[in-house]
Amino acid sequence: MTSLGVHAMTISTNSSQTNFNLIANNAIELRKILDAQSSGFNGNNASLQIQMTKHLHGNKTHELLGQTLLKRLAISPESLREALAIEREDGSKKIGEILLDLGALNQEELDLALCAQLDIPMVNLANFEIDQQALQLLSGAIAKRYRVLPLILYKDYLVIATPSLLSPQTSDFLRFTTQKNLILVVAKPQEIIQAIHENYLDHEESEGLQEFEQSLSTQEPDLQAIKDAEFMARQQPIVKLVDSMLQTAVMRNASDLHIRPEAKHFDLLYRIDGAMLKLKEYPKSILAAVVGRIKIMSRLNIAERRLPQDGRITYVHEQIKIDLRISIIPVQYGESIVIRVLNKNQGLRTMNQIGFQAKDEARFEDLLNRSHGIILVTGPTGSGKSTTLYAALQEVVKRNVNVITVEDPIEYELEGTRQIQLIPAINFSFPQALRHILRHDPDVIMIGEMRDVETCKIAVESALTGHLVFSTLHTNDAASSIVRLMEIGVEPYMIRSSVIGILAQRLVRKNCPHCLAEESISPMMRENLGLDPDEHFYQGQGCEHCHHTGFSGRLAVYELLVINDNMRDAIHANASADELARLALTNGMTKISEHGIAQARARMTSISEVYRACM
């Protein structure tokens, strides 16, 4: 069914039943009107849509709007004559705008007059029987913010009461939120505010009190424990302990800090260079205090122990701001905490530091110099996709182009770009952000992740209209990204016209150069990787320099697929991922495992690392 725009979201003006003076006192009466006029908003009434658009854009004669205002006693004849005289001298303004500028009319009266022209019915909400299904389509916060009230859910349409005409942006937002076509009716502002309070706020307050009363009985035995934990969390030893945990994570370049409760103790672990490293055990008796301290720092509810919580801390270490993302979930032995460490002043690499081979670096830089198209970086979580994207953006920024990024979260602050942080709590996600940044005249757009069909289609449309787009996908190899886009819902002809290159990558741990020794490789591993039985490889054995892990740092192994005419023909023919991969290899792509083996031959990493990451 075709979605009607805000200008056409109303009841047919051809009906005498739907004149503006009608007062619909209850839902039954309004339903009768809708039934009588259902053919008027079935999405096929093109003439009605044109008529509504003309009304709202002022294409009716100015005298008609003036006559409507005079009949409603909203303006005086003298004011109308003055406004008409100004309009004749300056044709850039509508008669309504001129009356507003003169102070002869307020916005509310103008909106009501326009509603009268459109024959939008007026509803009396005093004793209106509101459809509970309609109320559930909008939250109380949205209803209060936009002063709208859902009244009736009618087929694929939602009847909404509003004190005035909705702006196109508000209408689009409400239609997107409810996933329904909107039918507008007019009600008095005071009645709408009162109805919102009665149907949303009072109900939510009542539910909140009931939940609180229920929680008192379940939490009462633990009240003293919660108070004790909060008291301990503010004591100097606990403050110093948590601060030491965070400092150690930053100094050792850990990407994540884990506090993992066990039956009789809890473990402190760090993820360093992609590997989990257990640092210390602590007594279970101080777990509640440590968790409480972290909750206080991230402004979370210290009394809530039953539900997961997410928070954020801006931590300052040696005058450097570190962004810490907190995730707390209840598990069988207490609350488990994972803290992601985002040091925006470290980890930002250049293209030279990514580890490209000379041939692939030249091909990738050629992609960066294109004026339009999509460049994808793919791989599993933690494979360094964001690091590579930022390295690419640093090269692009040198061309003095307008670069805008949409990220969740912003991992590094990149000079010369405008970076947008998504806020899911207010429904500000990738599609919403992308619609707005396209009006900011960008040359280059970086999308944190293409995770749904709407985001993908906006990215494709942006690439087809002259923008260079960078983004990421979660796929195992470069060729699978093409198939993944098709599975999301992007048509093959759009993929072949927009995607210009795909970089699939993994991160492998680098050998510690201070403790290298020959690596023992199983026959099965050699066979699967196609290695010569007599070829020797090396790995770190562990020493003080690498904290006895055998590794120090990480490097990227990758495969670069450049889309050429042969690849486009294969995409158009719906070729499988295996067929696309074979074609890419004939066109000069080096498999990700082969690149890893080349790094192992250079003693940069071990064969076991390559096998773990690439097979």
Coordinates of C-alpha atoms in Angstrom, one line a residue:
M1 CA 0.0 0.0 0.0
T2 CA 1.4 3.4 -0.9
S3 CA 2.3 5.6 2.1
L4 CA 0.5 8.9 2.1
G5 CA 2.5 12.1 2.8
V6 CA 1.5 14.5 5.5
H7 CA -0.2 16.7 3.1
A8 CA -2.6 13.9 2.0
M9 CA -3.0 12.3 5.4
T10 CA -6.5 13.3 6.0
I11 CA -10.1 12.5 5.2
S12 CA -11.4 13.2 1.8
T13 CA -12.5 16.8 1.3
N14 CA -15.4 15.7 -0.9
S15 CA -17.4 14.5 2.1
S16 CA -19.9 16.8 3.8
Q17 CA -19.4 14.6 6.9
T18 CA -15.8 15.7 7.4
N19 CA -16.1 19.4 7.6
F20 CA -14.1 21.3 10.1
N21 CA -17.1 22.1 12.3
L22 CA -17.8 18.5 13.0
I23 CA -17.3 17.4 16.6
A24 CA -16.6 13.7 16.9
N25 CA -17.5 12.9 20.4
N26 CA -16.5 9.3 20.5
A27 CA -14.5 6.6 18.7
I28 CA -17.6 5.0 17.3
E29 CA -18.7 8.1 15.5
L30 CA -15.2 8.7 14.1
R31 CA -15.0 5.1 12.9
K32 CA -18.2 5.6 11.0
I33 CA -16.6 8.5 9.3
L34 CA -13.5 6.5 8.4
D35 CA -15.6 3.6 7.1
A36 CA -17.6 6.0 4.9
Q37 CA -14.4 7.5 3.6
S38 CA -12.1 4.5 3.5
S39 CA -11.8 4.8 -0.3
G40 CA -10.5 8.4 0.2
F41 CA -7.2 7.4 1.8
N42 CA -6.5 4.0 0.2
G43 CA -3.3 5.4 -1.4
N44 CA -4.8 5.6 -4.9
N45 CA -6.5 9.0 -4.7
A46 CA -3.9 11.0 -6.6
S47 CA -6.1 13.9 -7.2
L48 CA -6.8 14.3 -3.5
Q49 CA -3.1 14.3 -2.8
I50 CA -2.5 17.0 -5.3
Q51 CA -5.4 19.0 -3.9
M52 CA -4.0 18.8 -0.4
T53 CA -0.5 19.8 -1.5
K54 CA -1.9 22.8 -3.2
H55 CA -3.8 23.8 -0.1
L56 CA -0.8 23.6 2.2
H57 CA 1.6 25.4 -0.2
G58 CA -0.8 28.3 -0.7
N59 CA -1.7 27.6 -4.3
K60 CA -5.3 28.5 -3.5
T61 CA -6.2 32.1 -3.9
H62 CA -5.1 34.4 -1.1
E63 CA -8.6 35.8 -0.9
L64 CA -9.8 32.2 0.0
L65 CA -7.5 32.0 3.0
G66 CA -8.4 35.5 4.0
Q67 CA -12.1 34.7 3.8
T68 CA -11.5 31.7 6.0
L69 CA -9.7 33.8 8.5
L70 CA -12.4 36.4 8.4
K71 CA -15.2 33.9 8.9
R72 CA -13.4 32.5 12.0
L73 CA -12.9 36.1 13.3
A74 CA -9.2 35.5 13.4
I75 CA -8.3 38.7 11.7
S76 CA -9.9 42.1 11.0
P77 CA -10.8 43.3 7.4
E78 CA -8.2 46.1 7.9
S79 CA -5.4 43.6 8.6
L80 CA -6.3 41.5 5.6
R81 CA -6.2 44.6 3.3
E82 CA -2.8 45.6 4.7
A83 CA -1.4 42.0 4.2
L84 CA -2.8 41.9 0.6
A85 CA -1.1 45.2 -0.2
I86 CA 2.3 43.9 1.1
E87 CA 1.8 40.6 -0.8
R88 CA 1.3 42.5 -4.0
E89 CA 4.6 44.4 -3.5
D90 CA 6.6 41.4 -2.3
G91 CA 5.4 38.1 -3.9
S92 CA 8.0 36.0 -2.0
K93 CA 5.8 35.5 1.1
K94 CA 2.5 33.8 1.5
I95 CA -0.5 35.7 3.0
G96 CA -0.3 33.7 6.2
E97 CA 3.4 34.5 6.7
I98 CA 2.7 38.2 6.2
L99 CA -0.2 38.2 8.7
L100 CA 2.2 36.5 11.2
D101 CA 4.8 39.2 10.6
L102 CA 2.3 41.9 11.2
G103 CA 1.2 40.4 14.4
A104 CA -2.4 40.3 13.2
L105 CA -2.5 36.5 13.6
N106 CA -0.9 33.9 15.7
Q107 CA 0.5 30.5 14.5
E108 CA -2.3 28.5 16.2
E109 CA -5.0 30.4 14.4
L110 CA -3.2 30.1 11.1
D111 CA -2.9 26.3 11.6
L112 CA -6.5 26.0 12.5
A113 CA -7.5 28.0 9.4
L114 CA -5.4 25.7 7.2
C115 CA -7.0 22.7 8.9
A116 CA -10.4 24.3 8.0
Q117 CA -9.4 24.5 4.4
L118 CA -8.4 20.9 4.4
D119 CA -11.6 19.8 6.2
I120 CA -9.7 18.0 8.9
P121 CA -12.2 17.0 11.5
M122 CA -12.1 18.4 15.0
V123 CA -12.3 15.8 17.9
N124 CA -13.6 16.4 21.4
L125 CA -11.3 14.3 23.7
A126 CA -13.4 14.9 26.9
N127 CA -15.0 11.5 26.9
F128 CA -13.2 9.9 23.9
E129 CA -12.8 6.1 24.0
I130 CA -9.2 5.8 23.0
D131 CA -8.0 2.6 21.4
Q132 CA -5.3 0.9 23.7
Q133 CA -3.6 -0.7 20.7
A134 CA -3.1 2.8 19.2
L135 CA -1.6 4.0 22.4
Q136 CA 1.0 1.2 22.4
L137 CA 2.4 2.4 19.0
L138 CA 3.8 5.6 20.6
S139 CA 5.7 6.0 23.9
G140 CA 4.6 8.6 26.4
A141 CA 7.8 10.5 25.9
I142 CA 7.2 10.9 22.2
A143 CA 3.5 11.8 22.6
K144 CA 4.5 14.5 25.2
R145 CA 7.3 15.9 23.1
Y146 CA 5.3 16.3 19.9
R147 CA 1.9 16.9 21.6
V148 CA 0.2 14.2 19.7
L149 CA -2.2 11.5 20.9
P150 CA -2.9 8.2 19.1
L151 CA -6.7 7.6 19.0
I152 CA -7.6 4.7 16.7
L153 CA -5.7 2.0 15.0
Y154 CA -7.7 1.6 11.8
K155 CA -6.5 -1.1 9.3
D156 CA -3.0 0.2 8.2
Y157 CA -3.8 3.7 9.5
L158 CA -3.3 5.4 12.8
V159 CA -5.6 8.3 13.7
I160 CA -3.6 10.9 15.6
A161 CA -4.9 14.0 17.4
T162 CA -2.8 17.1 17.1
P163 CA -3.4 20.8 18.0
S164 CA -2.0 21.9 14.6
L165 CA -0.5 20.7 11.3
L166 CA 2.5 18.5 11.7
S167 CA 5.8 19.5 10.1
P168 CA 7.0 17.1 7.4
Q169 CA 9.9 16.0 9.7
T170 CA 7.6 15.3 12.6
S171 CA 5.2 13.4 10.4
D172 CA 8.1 11.3 8.9
F173 CA 9.3 10.5 12.4
L174 CA 5.9 9.4 13.7
R175 CA 5.2 7.4 10.6
F176 CA 8.6 5.6 10.9
T177 CA 8.1 5.0 14.6
T178 CA 4.6 3.6 14.3
Q179 CA 5.1 1.9 10.9
K180 CA 1.6 3.2 10.0
N181 CA 0.1 5.7 7.7
L182 CA -1.2 8.7 9.6
I183 CA -4.6 10.3 9.6
L184 CA -4.7 13.7 11.3
V185 CA -7.6 15.1 13.4
V186 CA -7.5 18.3 15.4
A187 CA -8.1 18.7 19.1
K188 CA -7.6 21.5 21.6
P189 CA -4.1 21.7 23.0
Q190 CA -5.3 21.6 26.6
E191 CA -7.3 18.4 25.9
I192 CA -4.4 16.7 24.3
I193 CA -2.0 17.5 27.2
Q194 CA -4.6 16.3 29.7
A195 CA -5.3 13.1 27.7
I196 CA -1.5 12.4 27.4
H197 CA -1.2 12.7 31.2
E198 CA -4.2 10.4 31.8
N199 CA -3.3 7.7 29.3
Y200 CA 0.5 7.7 29.6
L201 CA 2.0 9.4 32.6
D202 CA -0.5 8.3 35.3
H203 CA -0.4 4.8 33.9
E204 CA 3.4 4.7 33.9
E205 CA 3.5 6.2 37.4
S206 CA 1.1 3.5 38.7
E207 CA 3.2 0.7 37.1
G208 CA 6.4 2.2 38.5
L209 CA 4.9 2.2 42.0
Q210 CA 3.7 -1.4 41.7
E211 CA 7.2 -2.5 40.5
F212 CA 8.8 -0.6 43.4
E213 CA 6.5 -2.2 46.0
Q214 CA 7.2 -5.6 44.5
S215 CA 11.0 -5.0 44.5
L216 CA 10.9 -3.9 48.2
S217 CA 9.9 -7.4 49.3
T218 CA 12.6 -9.1 47.2
Q219 CA 15.4 -6.6 48.0
E220 CA 14.7 -5.9 51.7
P221 CA 16.9 -8.7 53.0
D222 CA 19.8 -7.3 50.9
L223 CA 19.3 -3.6 51.8
Q224 CA 22.0 -3.8 54.5
A225 CA 24.4 -5.6 52.1
I226 CA 23.8 -2.9 49.4
K227 CA 24.5 -0.1 52.0
D228 CA 27.7 -1.9 53.1
A229 CA 28.8 -2.3 49.5
E230 CA 28.2 1.4 48.8
F231 CA 30.1 2.4 51.9
M232 CA 33.0 0.1 51.1
A233 CA 33.1 1.4 47.5
R234 CA 33.9 4.8 48.7
Q235 CA 36.7 3.7 51.0
Q236 CA 40.3 4.6 50.0
P237 CA 41.6 1.0 49.6
I238 CA 38.8 0.1 47.1
V239 CA 39.2 3.4 45.3
K240 CA 42.9 2.8 44.9
L241 CA 42.4 -0.8 43.8
V242 CA 40.0 0.1 41.0
D243 CA 42.2 3.0 39.9
S244 CA 45.1 0.6 39.8
M245 CA 43.2 -1.9 37.6
L246 CA 42.3 0.9 35.2
Q247 CA 45.9 2.3 35.1
T248 CA 47.3 -1.1 34.4
A249 CA 44.9 -1.7 31.6
V250 CA 46.0 1.6 30.0
M251 CA 49.7 1.1 30.5
R252 CA 49.7 -2.4 29.2
N253 CA 47.6 -1.3 26.1
A254 CA 44.8 -3.7 27.0
S255 CA 41.8 -3.5 24.7
D256 CA 39.5 -4.9 27.5
L257 CA 39.5 -5.4 31.2
H258 CA 37.5 -8.4 32.7
I259 CA 36.3 -8.9 36.2
R260 CA 35.1 -12.5 36.3
P261 CA 33.4 -13.8 39.5
E262 CA 34.0 -17.4 40.6
A263 CA 32.6 -19.4 43.5
K264 CA 35.2 -18.4 46.1
H265 CA 37.1 -15.5 44.4
F266 CA 37.0 -13.3 41.3
D267 CA 39.6 -13.0 38.6
L268 CA 41.1 -9.9 37.0
L269 CA 41.9 -10.5 33.3
Y270 CA 43.1 -8.2 30.5
R271 CA 42.8 -8.8 26.7
I272 CA 46.2 -7.8 25.3
D273 CA 47.0 -8.3 21.6
G274 CA 43.8 -10.3 21.3
A275 CA 44.6 -12.8 23.9
M276 CA 43.1 -13.1 27.4
L277 CA 45.8 -12.7 30.2
K278 CA 44.8 -13.6 33.8
L279 CA 46.6 -11.1 36.1
K280 CA 45.4 -11.8 39.6
E281 CA 42.8 -13.4 41.9
Y282 CA 41.0 -11.4 44.6
P283 CA 38.9 -12.5 47.5
K284 CA 35.1 -12.8 46.8
S285 CA 34.4 -10.6 49.9
I286 CA 35.5 -7.4 48.1
L287 CA 33.7 -8.1 44.8
A288 CA 30.5 -6.1 45.8
A289 CA 32.7 -3.2 46.7
V290 CA 34.7 -3.2 43.5
V291 CA 31.5 -3.5 41.4
G292 CA 29.9 -0.7 43.5
R293 CA 33.0 1.5 42.9
I294 CA 32.7 1.0 39.1
K295 CA 29.0 1.7 39.2
I296 CA 29.5 4.9 41.1
M297 CA 32.2 6.0 38.6
S298 CA 29.9 5.2 35.6
R299 CA 26.8 6.6 37.3
L300 CA 24.9 3.4 37.3
N301 CA 22.4 2.1 39.8
I302 CA 24.4 0.6 42.6
A303 CA 21.3 -1.1 44.1
E304 CA 20.4 -2.9 40.9
R305 CA 22.0 -6.4 40.8
R306 CA 19.4 -8.4 38.8
L307 CA 19.6 -6.6 35.4
P308 CA 22.4 -5.9 33.0
Q309 CA 23.7 -2.3 32.9
D310 CA 25.8 -0.3 30.5
G311 CA 27.7 2.8 31.3
R312 CA 30.7 5.0 30.4
I313 CA 33.6 6.6 32.2
T314 CA 36.0 9.3 30.9
Y315 CA 39.2 8.3 32.7
V316 CA 42.2 10.6 32.8
H317 CA 45.6 9.0 32.9
E318 CA 48.7 11.3 32.7
Q319 CA 46.6 14.1 31.3
I320 CA 45.3 11.8 28.5
K321 CA 41.6 11.1 28.4
I322 CA 40.6 7.5 28.0
D323 CA 37.1 6.4 27.1
L324 CA 35.9 3.4 29.1
R325 CA 32.7 1.5 28.0
I326 CA 31.2 -0.5 30.9
S327 CA 29.1 -3.6 30.6
I328 CA 27.8 -5.3 33.8
I329 CA 25.8 -8.5 33.7
P330 CA 24.6 -10.7 36.6
V331 CA 26.0 -14.3 36.4
Q332 CA 25.8 -17.3 38.8
Y333 CA 28.5 -16.1 41.2
G334 CA 27.8 -12.3 41.2
E335 CA 28.2 -9.5 38.7
S336 CA 30.6 -9.9 35.8
I337 CA 32.2 -6.7 34.4
V338 CA 33.8 -6.0 31.0
I339 CA 35.4 -2.6 30.4
R340 CA 36.4 -1.7 26.9
V341 CA 39.4 0.6 26.8
L342 CA 39.3 3.2 24.0
N343 CA 42.5 5.2 24.1
K344 CA 41.8 7.8 21.4
N345 CA 45.4 9.1 21.5
Q346 CA 46.9 5.7 20.7
G347 CA 46.4 3.0 18.1
L348 CA 45.8 5.4 15.2
R349 CA 47.9 4.0 12.4
T350 CA 48.9 5.3 9.0
M351 CA 48.6 3.3 5.8
N352 CA 52.3 2.5 5.9
Q353 CA 51.8 0.9 9.3
I354 CA 48.9 -1.4 8.3
G355 CA 51.3 -3.9 6.6
F356 CA 50.3 -3.8 3.0
Q357 CA 52.5 -5.5 0.4
A358 CA 53.7 -3.0 -2.2
K359 CA 51.4 -4.3 -4.9
D360 CA 48.3 -4.2 -2.7
E361 CA 49.2 -0.8 -1.2
A362 CA 49.2 0.7 -4.7
R363 CA 45.8 -0.9 -5.6
F364 CA 44.3 0.3 -2.3
E365 CA 45.5 3.8 -2.7
D366 CA 44.0 3.8 -6.2
L367 CA 40.6 3.0 -4.6
L368 CA 41.1 5.9 -2.1
N369 CA 41.6 8.3 -5.0
R370 CA 38.3 7.4 -6.6
S371 CA 35.6 10.1 -6.6
H372 CA 32.7 7.7 -5.7
G373 CA 32.0 4.1 -4.8
I374 CA 31.9 1.9 -1.7
I375 CA 35.0 0.5 -0.1
L376 CA 34.3 -2.2 2.4
V377 CA 36.6 -3.6 5.2
T378 CA 35.3 -6.9 6.4
G379 CA 36.2 -9.4 9.1
P380 CA 35.0 -10.7 12.5
T381 CA 34.7 -8.6 15.6
G382 CA 38.2 -7.5 16.8
S383 CA 39.9 -7.9 13.4
G384 CA 41.1 -4.3 13.2
K385 CA 38.5 -3.0 10.7
S386 CA 38.2 0.4 12.4
T387 CA 41.9 0.8 12.5
T388 CA 42.2 0.3 8.8
L389 CA 39.3 2.6 8.0
Y390 CA 40.9 5.4 10.1
A391 CA 44.2 4.9 8.3
A392 CA 42.4 5.2 5.0
L393 CA 40.6 8.3 6.1
Q394 CA 43.8 10.0 7.1
E395 CA 45.0 9.6 3.5
V396 CA 41.7 10.9 2.1
V397 CA 41.6 14.0 4.4
K398 CA 44.9 15.1 2.8
R399 CA 42.9 15.9 -0.4
N400 CA 41.0 18.7 1.4
V401 CA 37.6 17.0 1.0
N402 CA 34.6 17.1 3.3
V403 CA 34.6 13.9 5.4
I404 CA 31.8 13.0 7.8
T405 CA 31.7 9.8 9.8
V406 CA 28.8 8.0 11.6
E407 CA 30.0 5.7 14.3
D408 CA 29.0 3.8 17.4
P409 CA 31.2 4.4 19.3
I410 CA 33.7 7.0 18.0
E411 CA 36.9 5.1 18.6
Y412 CA 39.5 7.7 17.6
E413 CA 39.3 11.4 17.1
L414 CA 40.4 12.2 13.6
E415 CA 41.4 15.8 12.8
G416 CA 39.8 17.2 9.6
T417 CA 36.6 15.2 9.9
R418 CA 33.2 15.6 11.5
Q419 CA 32.4 12.6 13.5
I420 CA 28.8 11.7 14.6
Q421 CA 28.1 9.5 17.7
L422 CA 24.9 7.4 17.4
I423 CA 22.5 7.5 20.3
P424 CA 20.2 4.4 20.2
A425 CA 18.3 5.5 23.3
I426 CA 16.6 8.3 21.2
N427 CA 16.4 6.2 18.1
F428 CA 19.3 8.1 16.4
S429 CA 20.8 5.2 14.4
F430 CA 22.7 4.8 11.1
P431 CA 19.7 5.4 8.8
Q432 CA 18.5 8.6 10.7
A433 CA 22.1 10.0 10.8
L434 CA 22.8 9.3 7.1
R435 CA 19.6 11.0 5.9
H436 CA 20.8 14.2 7.6
I437 CA 24.5 14.2 6.7
L438 CA 23.7 13.9 3.0
R439 CA 22.4 17.5 3.3
H440 CA 25.8 18.5 4.7
D441 CA 27.5 18.2 1.3
P442 CA 30.0 15.4 2.1
D443 CA 32.6 14.2 -0.3
V444 CA 33.5 11.1 1.8
I445 CA 31.2 9.2 4.2
M446 CA 32.4 6.6 6.7
I447 CA 29.6 4.4 8.1
G448 CA 30.6 2.4 11.2
E449 CA 28.8 -0.7 10.1
M450 CA 26.3 -1.7 7.3
R451 CA 24.0 -3.9 9.4
D452 CA 20.6 -3.5 7.9
V453 CA 18.9 -3.1 4.5
E454 CA 18.0 0.6 5.1
T455 CA 21.6 1.5 5.9
C456 CA 22.9 -0.5 3.0
K457 CA 20.6 1.1 0.5
I458 CA 21.4 4.6 1.7
A459 CA 25.1 3.8 1.4
V460 CA 24.6 2.5 -2.2
E461 CA 22.5 5.5 -3.2
S462 CA 25.2 7.8 -1.8
A463 CA 27.9 6.0 -3.8
L464 CA 25.8 6.2 -6.9
T465 CA 25.3 10.0 -6.5
G466 CA 29.0 10.9 -6.3
H467 CA 30.1 10.1 -2.8
L468 CA 33.0 7.9 -1.7
V469 CA 31.7 5.6 1.1
F470 CA 33.7 3.6 3.6
S471 CA 32.1 0.9 5.8
T472 CA 32.5 -2.5 7.5
L473 CA 30.7 -5.9 7.3
H474 CA 31.1 -9.0 9.3
T475 CA 32.1 -11.7 6.8
N476 CA 34.8 -14.4 6.6
D477 CA 36.4 -13.3 3.3
A478 CA 36.1 -10.6 0.6
A479 CA 34.0 -12.5 -1.8
S480 CA 31.4 -13.4 0.9
S481 CA 30.7 -9.7 1.3
I482 CA 29.0 -9.6 -2.1
V483 CA 26.7 -12.4 -1.1
R484 CA 26.1 -10.9 2.3
L485 CA 24.9 -7.6 0.8
M486 CA 22.5 -9.6 -1.4
E487 CA 21.2 -11.5 1.7
I488 CA 20.6 -8.2 3.5
G489 CA 18.5 -7.1 0.6
V490 CA 20.6 -5.0 -1.8
E491 CA 19.9 -5.9 -5.5
P492 CA 22.9 -7.3 -7.5
Y493 CA 22.7 -4.5 -10.1
M494 CA 23.1 -1.9 -7.3
I495 CA 26.1 -3.8 -5.8
R496 CA 27.9 -4.0 -9.2
S497 CA 27.4 -0.3 -9.8
S498 CA 28.5 0.9 -6.4
V499 CA 31.1 -1.4 -4.7
I500 CA 34.6 -0.8 -5.9
G501 CA 36.8 -2.7 -3.5
I502 CA 36.7 -5.1 -0.5
L503 CA 39.4 -5.6 2.0
A504 CA 39.0 -8.7 4.3
Q505 CA 41.4 -8.9 7.2
R506 CA 42.4 -10.6 10.4
L507 CA 44.7 -9.7 13.2
V508 CA 47.5 -12.1 14.2
R509 CA 49.9 -11.7 17.1
K510 CA 53.4 -10.8 16.3
N511 CA 56.3 -12.9 17.5
C512 CA 58.3 -11.4 20.3
P513 CA 61.7 -10.8 18.6
H514 CA 63.6 -11.5 21.9
C515 CA 62.6 -15.1 22.4
L516 CA 62.3 -16.7 18.9
A517 CA 62.6 -20.4 18.5
E518 CA 61.7 -23.0 15.9
E519 CA 58.0 -23.8 15.9
S520 CA 56.6 -27.3 16.0
I521 CA 53.9 -27.8 13.4
S522 CA 51.5 -30.7 13.1
P523 CA 51.3 -32.6 9.8
M524 CA 47.6 -31.8 9.6
M525 CA 48.3 -28.1 9.9
R526 CA 51.0 -28.3 7.2
E527 CA 48.6 -30.2 4.9
N528 CA 45.7 -27.8 5.3
L529 CA 47.9 -24.8 4.7
G530 CA 49.8 -26.4 1.8
L531 CA 53.2 -26.1 3.4
D532 CA 56.4 -28.0 2.5
P533 CA 57.2 -30.7 5.0
D534 CA 60.7 -29.5 5.4
E535 CA 60.0 -25.8 5.7
H536 CA 60.9 -24.2 9.1
F537 CA 58.9 -21.5 10.9
Y538 CA 59.4 -19.7 14.2
Q539 CA 57.5 -18.4 17.2
G540 CA 58.1 -16.7 20.5
Q541 CA 58.7 -18.9 23.5
G542 CA 58.0 -16.3 26.2
C543 CA 60.3 -14.0 28.1
E544 CA 60.3 -10.9 30.4
H545 CA 59.9 -8.6 27.4
C546 CA 56.6 -10.2 26.3
H547 CA 55.3 -11.0 29.8
H548 CA 56.0 -14.7 29.0
T549 CA 53.4 -14.8 26.2
G550 CA 55.7 -15.2 23.2
F551 CA 53.9 -12.3 21.4
S552 CA 54.3 -8.6 21.3
G553 CA 51.8 -6.5 19.3
R554 CA 49.6 -7.5 16.4
L555 CA 49.6 -7.1 12.6
A556 CA 47.0 -7.4 9.9
V557 CA 46.8 -10.2 7.3
Y558 CA 44.4 -9.5 4.5
E559 CA 43.1 -10.1 1.0
L560 CA 42.1 -7.2 -1.3
L561 CA 39.4 -7.7 -3.9
V562 CA 39.1 -5.0 -6.5
I563 CA 35.9 -4.9 -8.5
N564 CA 36.6 -4.9 -12.3
D565 CA 34.3 -5.6 -15.3
N566 CA 34.7 -9.4 -15.0
M567 CA 33.6 -9.2 -11.3
R568 CA 30.7 -7.0 -12.2
D569 CA 29.4 -9.5 -14.8
A570 CA 29.7 -12.3 -12.2
I571 CA 27.8 -10.2 -9.6
H572 CA 25.1 -9.5 -12.2
A573 CA 24.8 -13.2 -12.9
N574 CA 24.3 -14.0 -9.1
A575 CA 27.5 -15.9 -8.9
S576 CA 28.2 -17.8 -5.6
A577 CA 30.9 -16.7 -3.1
D578 CA 33.2 -19.5 -4.2
E579 CA 32.9 -18.5 -7.9
L580 CA 33.6 -14.9 -7.0
A581 CA 36.6 -15.9 -5.0
R582 CA 38.0 -18.0 -7.9
L583 CA 37.5 -15.1 -10.3
A584 CA 39.2 -12.7 -7.8
L585 CA 42.3 -14.9 -7.6
T586 CA 42.6 -15.0 -11.4
N587 CA 42.5 -11.2 -11.3
G588 CA 45.4 -10.9 -8.9
M589 CA 44.0 -11.2 -5.4
T590 CA 46.2 -12.9 -2.8
K591 CA 44.3 -15.2 -0.3
I592 CA 44.3 -14.1 3.3
S593 CA 45.9 -17.4 4.4
E594 CA 48.7 -16.9 1.8
H595 CA 49.4 -13.4 3.1
G596 CA 49.6 -14.8 6.6
I597 CA 52.0 -17.5 5.5
A598 CA 54.2 -14.9 3.9
Q599 CA 54.3 -13.0 7.3
A600 CA 55.2 -16.3 9.0
R601 CA 58.1 -16.9 6.5
A602 CA 59.3 -13.4 7.5
R603 CA 59.2 -14.6 11.2
M604 CA 56.7 -11.8 12.0
T605 CA 54.2 -14.3 13.3
S606 CA 53.8 -18.0 13.8
I607 CA 52.1 -20.6 11.6
S608 CA 49.8 -21.5 14.5
E609 CA 48.6 -17.9 14.7
V610 CA 48.0 -17.9 10.9
Y611 CA 46.1 -21.2 11.2
R612 CA 44.0 -19.9 14.1
A613 CA 43.1 -16.6 12.4
C614 CA 42.6 -17.7 8.8
M615 CA 41.3 -21.2 8.7

